[in-house]
Every structure is written in C-alpha cells, then in structure tokens.
PDB file of C-alpha atoms in Angstrom:
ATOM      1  CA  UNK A   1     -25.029  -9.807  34.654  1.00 47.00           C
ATOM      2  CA  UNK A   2     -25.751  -6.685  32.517  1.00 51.00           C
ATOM      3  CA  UNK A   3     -26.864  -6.626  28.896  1.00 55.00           C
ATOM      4  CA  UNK A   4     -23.568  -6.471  26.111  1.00 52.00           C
ATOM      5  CA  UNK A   5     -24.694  -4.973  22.867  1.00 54.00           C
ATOM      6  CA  UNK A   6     -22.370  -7.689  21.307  1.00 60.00           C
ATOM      7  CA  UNK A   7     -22.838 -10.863  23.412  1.00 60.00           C
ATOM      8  CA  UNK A   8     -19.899 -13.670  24.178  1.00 66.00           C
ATOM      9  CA  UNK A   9     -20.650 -16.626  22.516  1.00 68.00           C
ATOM     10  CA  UNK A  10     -19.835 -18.781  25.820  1.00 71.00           C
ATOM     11  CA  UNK A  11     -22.148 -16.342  28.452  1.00 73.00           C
ATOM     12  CA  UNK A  12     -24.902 -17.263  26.223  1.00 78.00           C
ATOM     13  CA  UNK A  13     -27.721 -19.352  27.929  1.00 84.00           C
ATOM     14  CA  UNK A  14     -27.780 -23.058  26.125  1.00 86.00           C
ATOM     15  CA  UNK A  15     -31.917 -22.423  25.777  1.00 90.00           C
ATOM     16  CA  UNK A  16     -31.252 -19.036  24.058  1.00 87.00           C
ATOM     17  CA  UNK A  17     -28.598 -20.822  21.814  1.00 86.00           C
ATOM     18  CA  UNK A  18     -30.336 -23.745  20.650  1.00 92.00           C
ATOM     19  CA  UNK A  19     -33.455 -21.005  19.957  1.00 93.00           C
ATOM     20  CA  UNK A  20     -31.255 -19.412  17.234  1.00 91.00           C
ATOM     21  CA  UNK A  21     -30.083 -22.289  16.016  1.00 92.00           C
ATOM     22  CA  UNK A  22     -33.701 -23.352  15.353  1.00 96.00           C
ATOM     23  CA  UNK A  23     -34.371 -20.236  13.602  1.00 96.00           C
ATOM     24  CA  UNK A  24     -31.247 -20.166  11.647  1.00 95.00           C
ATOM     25  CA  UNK A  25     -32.563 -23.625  10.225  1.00 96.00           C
ATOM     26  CA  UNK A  26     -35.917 -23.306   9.473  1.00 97.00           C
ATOM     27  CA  UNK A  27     -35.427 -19.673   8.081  1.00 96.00           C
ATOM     28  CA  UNK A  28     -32.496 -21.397   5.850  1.00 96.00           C
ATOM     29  CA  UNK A  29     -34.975 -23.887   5.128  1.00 96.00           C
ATOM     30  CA  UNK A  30     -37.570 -21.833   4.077  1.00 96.00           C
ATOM     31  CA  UNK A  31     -35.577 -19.582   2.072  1.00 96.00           C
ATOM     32  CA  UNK A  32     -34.209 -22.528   0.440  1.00 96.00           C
ATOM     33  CA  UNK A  33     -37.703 -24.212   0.015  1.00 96.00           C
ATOM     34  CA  UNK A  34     -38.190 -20.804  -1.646  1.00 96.00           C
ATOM     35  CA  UNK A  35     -35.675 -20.922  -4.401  1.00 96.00           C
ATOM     36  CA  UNK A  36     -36.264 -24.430  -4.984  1.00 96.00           C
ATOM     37  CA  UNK A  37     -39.845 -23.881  -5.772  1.00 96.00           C
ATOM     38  CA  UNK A  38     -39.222 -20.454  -7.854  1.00 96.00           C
ATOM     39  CA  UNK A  39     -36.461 -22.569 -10.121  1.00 96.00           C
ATOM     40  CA  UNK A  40     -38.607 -25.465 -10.577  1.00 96.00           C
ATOM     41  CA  UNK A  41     -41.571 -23.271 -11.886  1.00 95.00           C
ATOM     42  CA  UNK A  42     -39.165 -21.459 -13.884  1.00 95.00           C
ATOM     43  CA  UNK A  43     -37.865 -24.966 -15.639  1.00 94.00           C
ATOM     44  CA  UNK A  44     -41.390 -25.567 -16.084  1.00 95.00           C
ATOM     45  CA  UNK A  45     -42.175 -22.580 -18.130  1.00 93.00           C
ATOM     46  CA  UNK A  46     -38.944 -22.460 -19.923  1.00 91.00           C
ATOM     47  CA  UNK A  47     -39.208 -26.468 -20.747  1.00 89.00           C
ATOM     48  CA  UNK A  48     -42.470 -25.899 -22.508  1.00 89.00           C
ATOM     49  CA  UNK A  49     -41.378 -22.854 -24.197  1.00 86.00           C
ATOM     50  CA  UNK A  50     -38.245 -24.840 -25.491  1.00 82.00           C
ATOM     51  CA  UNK A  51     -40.210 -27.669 -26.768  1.00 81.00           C
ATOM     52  CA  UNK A  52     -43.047 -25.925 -28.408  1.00 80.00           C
ATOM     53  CA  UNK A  53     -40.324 -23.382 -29.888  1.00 77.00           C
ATOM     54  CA  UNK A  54     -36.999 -25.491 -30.774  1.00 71.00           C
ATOM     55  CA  UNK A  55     -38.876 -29.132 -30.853  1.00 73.00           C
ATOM     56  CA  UNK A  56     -41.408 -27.986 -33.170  1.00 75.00           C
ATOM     57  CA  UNK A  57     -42.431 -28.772 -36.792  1.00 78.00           C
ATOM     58  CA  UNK A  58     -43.175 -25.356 -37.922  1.00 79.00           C
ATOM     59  CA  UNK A  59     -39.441 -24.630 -36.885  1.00 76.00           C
ATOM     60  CA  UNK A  60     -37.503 -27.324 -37.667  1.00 79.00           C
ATOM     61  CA  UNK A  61     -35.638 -25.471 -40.191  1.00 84.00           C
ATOM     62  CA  UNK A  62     -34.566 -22.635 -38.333  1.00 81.00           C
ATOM     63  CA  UNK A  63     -33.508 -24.940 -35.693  1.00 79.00           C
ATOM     64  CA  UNK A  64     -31.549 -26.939 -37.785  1.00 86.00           C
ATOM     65  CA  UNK A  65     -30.005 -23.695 -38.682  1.00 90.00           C
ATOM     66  CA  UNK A  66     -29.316 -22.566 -35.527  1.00 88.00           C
ATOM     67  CA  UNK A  67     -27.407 -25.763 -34.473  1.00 88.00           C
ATOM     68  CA  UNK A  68     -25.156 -26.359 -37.443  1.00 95.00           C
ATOM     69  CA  UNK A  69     -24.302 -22.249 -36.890  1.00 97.00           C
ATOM     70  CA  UNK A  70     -23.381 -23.114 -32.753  1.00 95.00           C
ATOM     71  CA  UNK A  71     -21.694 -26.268 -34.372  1.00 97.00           C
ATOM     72  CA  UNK A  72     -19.483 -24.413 -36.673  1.00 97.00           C
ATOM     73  CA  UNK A  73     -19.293 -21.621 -33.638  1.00 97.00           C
ATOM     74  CA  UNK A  74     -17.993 -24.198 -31.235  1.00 97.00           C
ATOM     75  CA  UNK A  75     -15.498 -26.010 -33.644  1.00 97.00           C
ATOM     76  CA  UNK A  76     -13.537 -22.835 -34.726  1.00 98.00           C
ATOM     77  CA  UNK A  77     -13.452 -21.879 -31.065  1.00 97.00           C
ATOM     78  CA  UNK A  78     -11.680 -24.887 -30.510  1.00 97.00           C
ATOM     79  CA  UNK A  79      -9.494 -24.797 -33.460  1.00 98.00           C
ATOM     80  CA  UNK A  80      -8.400 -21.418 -31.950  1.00 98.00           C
ATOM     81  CA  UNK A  81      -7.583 -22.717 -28.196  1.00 97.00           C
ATOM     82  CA  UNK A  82      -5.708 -25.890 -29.517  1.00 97.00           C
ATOM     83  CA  UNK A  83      -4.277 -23.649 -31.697  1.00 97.00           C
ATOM     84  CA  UNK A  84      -3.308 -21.141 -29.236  1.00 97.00           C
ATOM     85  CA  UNK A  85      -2.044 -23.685 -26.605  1.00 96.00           C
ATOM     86  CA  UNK A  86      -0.210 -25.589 -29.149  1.00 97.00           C
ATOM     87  CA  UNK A  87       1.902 -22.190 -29.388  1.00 97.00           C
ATOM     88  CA  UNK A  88       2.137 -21.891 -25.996  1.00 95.00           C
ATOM     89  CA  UNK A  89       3.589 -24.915 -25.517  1.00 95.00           C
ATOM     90  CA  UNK A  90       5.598 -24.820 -28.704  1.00 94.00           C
ATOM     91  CA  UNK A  91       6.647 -21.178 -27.480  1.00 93.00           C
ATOM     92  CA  UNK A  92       7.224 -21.395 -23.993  1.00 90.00           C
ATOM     93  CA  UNK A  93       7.357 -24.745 -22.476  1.00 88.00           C
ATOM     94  CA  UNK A  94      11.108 -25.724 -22.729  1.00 87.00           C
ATOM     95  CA  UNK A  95      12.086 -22.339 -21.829  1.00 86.00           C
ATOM     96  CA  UNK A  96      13.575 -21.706 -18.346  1.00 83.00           C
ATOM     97  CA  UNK A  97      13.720 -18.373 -17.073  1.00 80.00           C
ATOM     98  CA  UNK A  98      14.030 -19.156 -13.449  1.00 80.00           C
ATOM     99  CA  UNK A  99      17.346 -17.782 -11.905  1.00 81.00           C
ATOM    100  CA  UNK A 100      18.842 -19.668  -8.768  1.00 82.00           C
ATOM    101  CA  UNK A 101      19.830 -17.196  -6.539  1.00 84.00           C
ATOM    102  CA  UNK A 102      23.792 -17.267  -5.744  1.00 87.00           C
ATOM    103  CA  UNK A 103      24.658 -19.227  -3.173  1.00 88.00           C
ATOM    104  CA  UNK A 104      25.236 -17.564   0.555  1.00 87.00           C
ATOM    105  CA  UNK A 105      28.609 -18.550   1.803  1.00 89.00           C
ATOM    106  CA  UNK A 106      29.025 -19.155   5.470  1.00 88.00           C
ATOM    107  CA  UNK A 107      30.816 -16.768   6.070  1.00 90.00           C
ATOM    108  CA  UNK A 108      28.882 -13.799   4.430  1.00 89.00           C
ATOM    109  CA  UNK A 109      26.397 -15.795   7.175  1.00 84.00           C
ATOM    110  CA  UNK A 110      27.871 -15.673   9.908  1.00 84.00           C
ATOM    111  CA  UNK A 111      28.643 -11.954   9.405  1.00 85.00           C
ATOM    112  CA  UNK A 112      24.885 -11.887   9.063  1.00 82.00           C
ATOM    113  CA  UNK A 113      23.881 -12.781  12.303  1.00 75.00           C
ATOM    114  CA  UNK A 114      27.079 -12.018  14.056  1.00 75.00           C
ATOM    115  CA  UNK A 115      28.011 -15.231  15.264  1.00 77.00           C
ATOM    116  CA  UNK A 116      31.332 -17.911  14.487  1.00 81.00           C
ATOM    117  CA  UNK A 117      30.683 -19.723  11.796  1.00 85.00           C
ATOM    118  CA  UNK A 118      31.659 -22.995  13.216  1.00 81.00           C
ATOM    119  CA  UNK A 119      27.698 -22.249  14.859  1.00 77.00           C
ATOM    120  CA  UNK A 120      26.522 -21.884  11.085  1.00 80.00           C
ATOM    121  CA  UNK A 121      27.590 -24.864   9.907  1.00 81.00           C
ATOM    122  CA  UNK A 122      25.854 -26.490  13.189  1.00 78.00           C
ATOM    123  CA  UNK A 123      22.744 -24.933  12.182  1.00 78.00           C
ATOM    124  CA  UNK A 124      22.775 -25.740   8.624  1.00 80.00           C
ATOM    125  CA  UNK A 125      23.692 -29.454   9.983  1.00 79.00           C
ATOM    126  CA  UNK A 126      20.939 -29.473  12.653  1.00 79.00           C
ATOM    127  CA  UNK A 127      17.664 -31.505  11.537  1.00 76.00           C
ATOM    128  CA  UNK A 128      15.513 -29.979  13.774  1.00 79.00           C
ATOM    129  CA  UNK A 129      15.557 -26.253  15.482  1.00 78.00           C
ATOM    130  CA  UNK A 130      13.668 -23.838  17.334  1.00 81.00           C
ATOM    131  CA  UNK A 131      13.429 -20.336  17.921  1.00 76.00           C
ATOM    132  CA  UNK A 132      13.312 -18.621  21.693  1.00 75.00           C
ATOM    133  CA  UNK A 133      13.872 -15.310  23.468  1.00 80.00           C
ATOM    134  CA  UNK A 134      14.978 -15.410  27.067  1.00 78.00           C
ATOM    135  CA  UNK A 135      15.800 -12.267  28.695  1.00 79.00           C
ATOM    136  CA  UNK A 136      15.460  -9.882  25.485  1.00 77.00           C
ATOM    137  CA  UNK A 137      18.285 -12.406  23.700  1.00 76.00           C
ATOM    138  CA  UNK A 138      17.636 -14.401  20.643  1.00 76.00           C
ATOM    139  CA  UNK A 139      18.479 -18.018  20.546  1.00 76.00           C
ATOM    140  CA  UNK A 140      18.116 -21.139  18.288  1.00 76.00           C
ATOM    141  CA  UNK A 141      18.636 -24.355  19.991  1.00 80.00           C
ATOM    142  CA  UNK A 142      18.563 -27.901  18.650  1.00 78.00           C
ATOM    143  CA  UNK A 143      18.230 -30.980  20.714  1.00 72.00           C
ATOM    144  CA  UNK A 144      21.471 -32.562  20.285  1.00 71.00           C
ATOM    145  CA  UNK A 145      24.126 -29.247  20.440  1.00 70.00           C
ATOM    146  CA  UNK A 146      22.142 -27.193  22.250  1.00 74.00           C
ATOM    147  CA  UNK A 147      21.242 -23.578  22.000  1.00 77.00           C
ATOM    148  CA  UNK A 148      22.816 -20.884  20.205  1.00 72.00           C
ATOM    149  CA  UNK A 149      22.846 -16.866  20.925  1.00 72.00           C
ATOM    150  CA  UNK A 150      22.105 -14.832  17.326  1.00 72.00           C
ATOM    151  CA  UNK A 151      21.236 -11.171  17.169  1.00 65.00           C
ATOM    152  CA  UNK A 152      18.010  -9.824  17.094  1.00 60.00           C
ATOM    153  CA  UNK A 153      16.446  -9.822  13.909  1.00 58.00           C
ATOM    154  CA  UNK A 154      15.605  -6.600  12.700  1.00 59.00           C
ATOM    155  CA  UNK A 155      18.567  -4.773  13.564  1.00 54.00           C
ATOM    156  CA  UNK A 156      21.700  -3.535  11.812  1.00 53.00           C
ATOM    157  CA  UNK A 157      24.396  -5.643  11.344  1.00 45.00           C
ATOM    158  CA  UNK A 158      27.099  -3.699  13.819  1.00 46.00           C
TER     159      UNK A 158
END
C-alpha cells in the first residue's frame, strides 16, 4: 500500500486511530487544564483587587457613587428600549405589508409545463408525488393515477 499525503479515514490502521484519538484527548485536556488554571488565578487576583478596592472603607463613598451612577445608567437605558419597542409595536405591529401573490390558473399551468390540464388538476389533487427521469424524459407519478410526462425543466416553453 503506498503512502497518501492525505490519508482515507477507513485505510487507516485501528492502532494508528485510537493513537490520535488519545492524543487529541489528552492534548484537549491539557490545553483545557491550561485555561482553567490561568482563569482561576486570574479570579483570584481580580477578587482581591475588587474587595480591597470596591468593598473597602476608605472607598465607600466613591463606590456608592459609582453604583447609584450605573443605577441611573441602567434605568434610562431601559426607559429608552421600552420606549423604543413600545413604538415599534405601536408603529408597526398591526401593519401588513405582505402581498399574496396572484393566483396561477390551471391553465396558465398547464401551458407551463406543456401538458392537458385535466393532468394539472391530478397533480394538484395528488397527496403524494415523485419526481423521475427515464430515458432523458421527465415524469411525476403518484401512486394511485400513475405517472405523468412534463417537460424538462429548464427549457423554453415551445
């Protein structure tokens, strides 16, 4: 067997797979082990650095301060988006802008796909179809009246 630069997943030997597999794991576990360790550290450090800084006496002004200016902060935000969706919905939500298309006659159908349109309303009727090509021809058949010849789709109307 020669050497493939890009090998086929089923030629591969079930001791070489399960090898990678191994190392897939335990270098996703490391790395992950990794991170873990690095944001824990992190939440260490910040932790104290909050509580000494925000939790402290010497600052409890300022971080009174600070909160009532995030609570004002937060409460005109959501004056604004109540606001704004209130409009919205005041605005737009009864409106309907959708346009049903006009409705294809079967006749304007059956010039369509060149067929009689006694075969259209069959279709339309039919619960359950399917699509085939036999011998370059294009047919839809149904299970209880059979199978139907259509034109090719794709090609002018003649």
């Amino acid at each position: 067997m020669s050497q493939h630069i890009i090998d086929d997943p089923k030629r591969i030997k079930p001791q070489r797979g399960i090898a990678e597999r191994s190392l897939i794991i335990a270098g996703s576990g490391l790395i992950l082990y990794f991170f873990l360790m690095v944001t824990l550290v992190a939440w260490y450090f910040a932790g104290i650095y909050f509580v000494d800084t925000v939790l402290s006496w010497e600052h409890v002004e300022a971080t009174v301060d600070i909160l009532l200016r995030l609570l004002v902060v937060a409460l005109m935000s959501a004056i604004v988006f109540v606001g704004w969706g209130e409009y919205n919905f005041r605005t737009y939500a009864h409106l309907s802008r959708r346009k049903t298309p006009e409705v294809v006659s079967i006749t304007e159908m059956a010039e369509l796909f060149d067929m009689n349109e006694e075969v259209i309303a069959l279709a339309q009727a039919s619960k359950f179809m399917a699509f085939h090509v036999e011998d370059d021809k294009h047919l839809i058949c149904d299970s209880d009246q059979g199978c139907m010849l259509i034109r090719k789709f794709g090609e002018e109307a003649s």
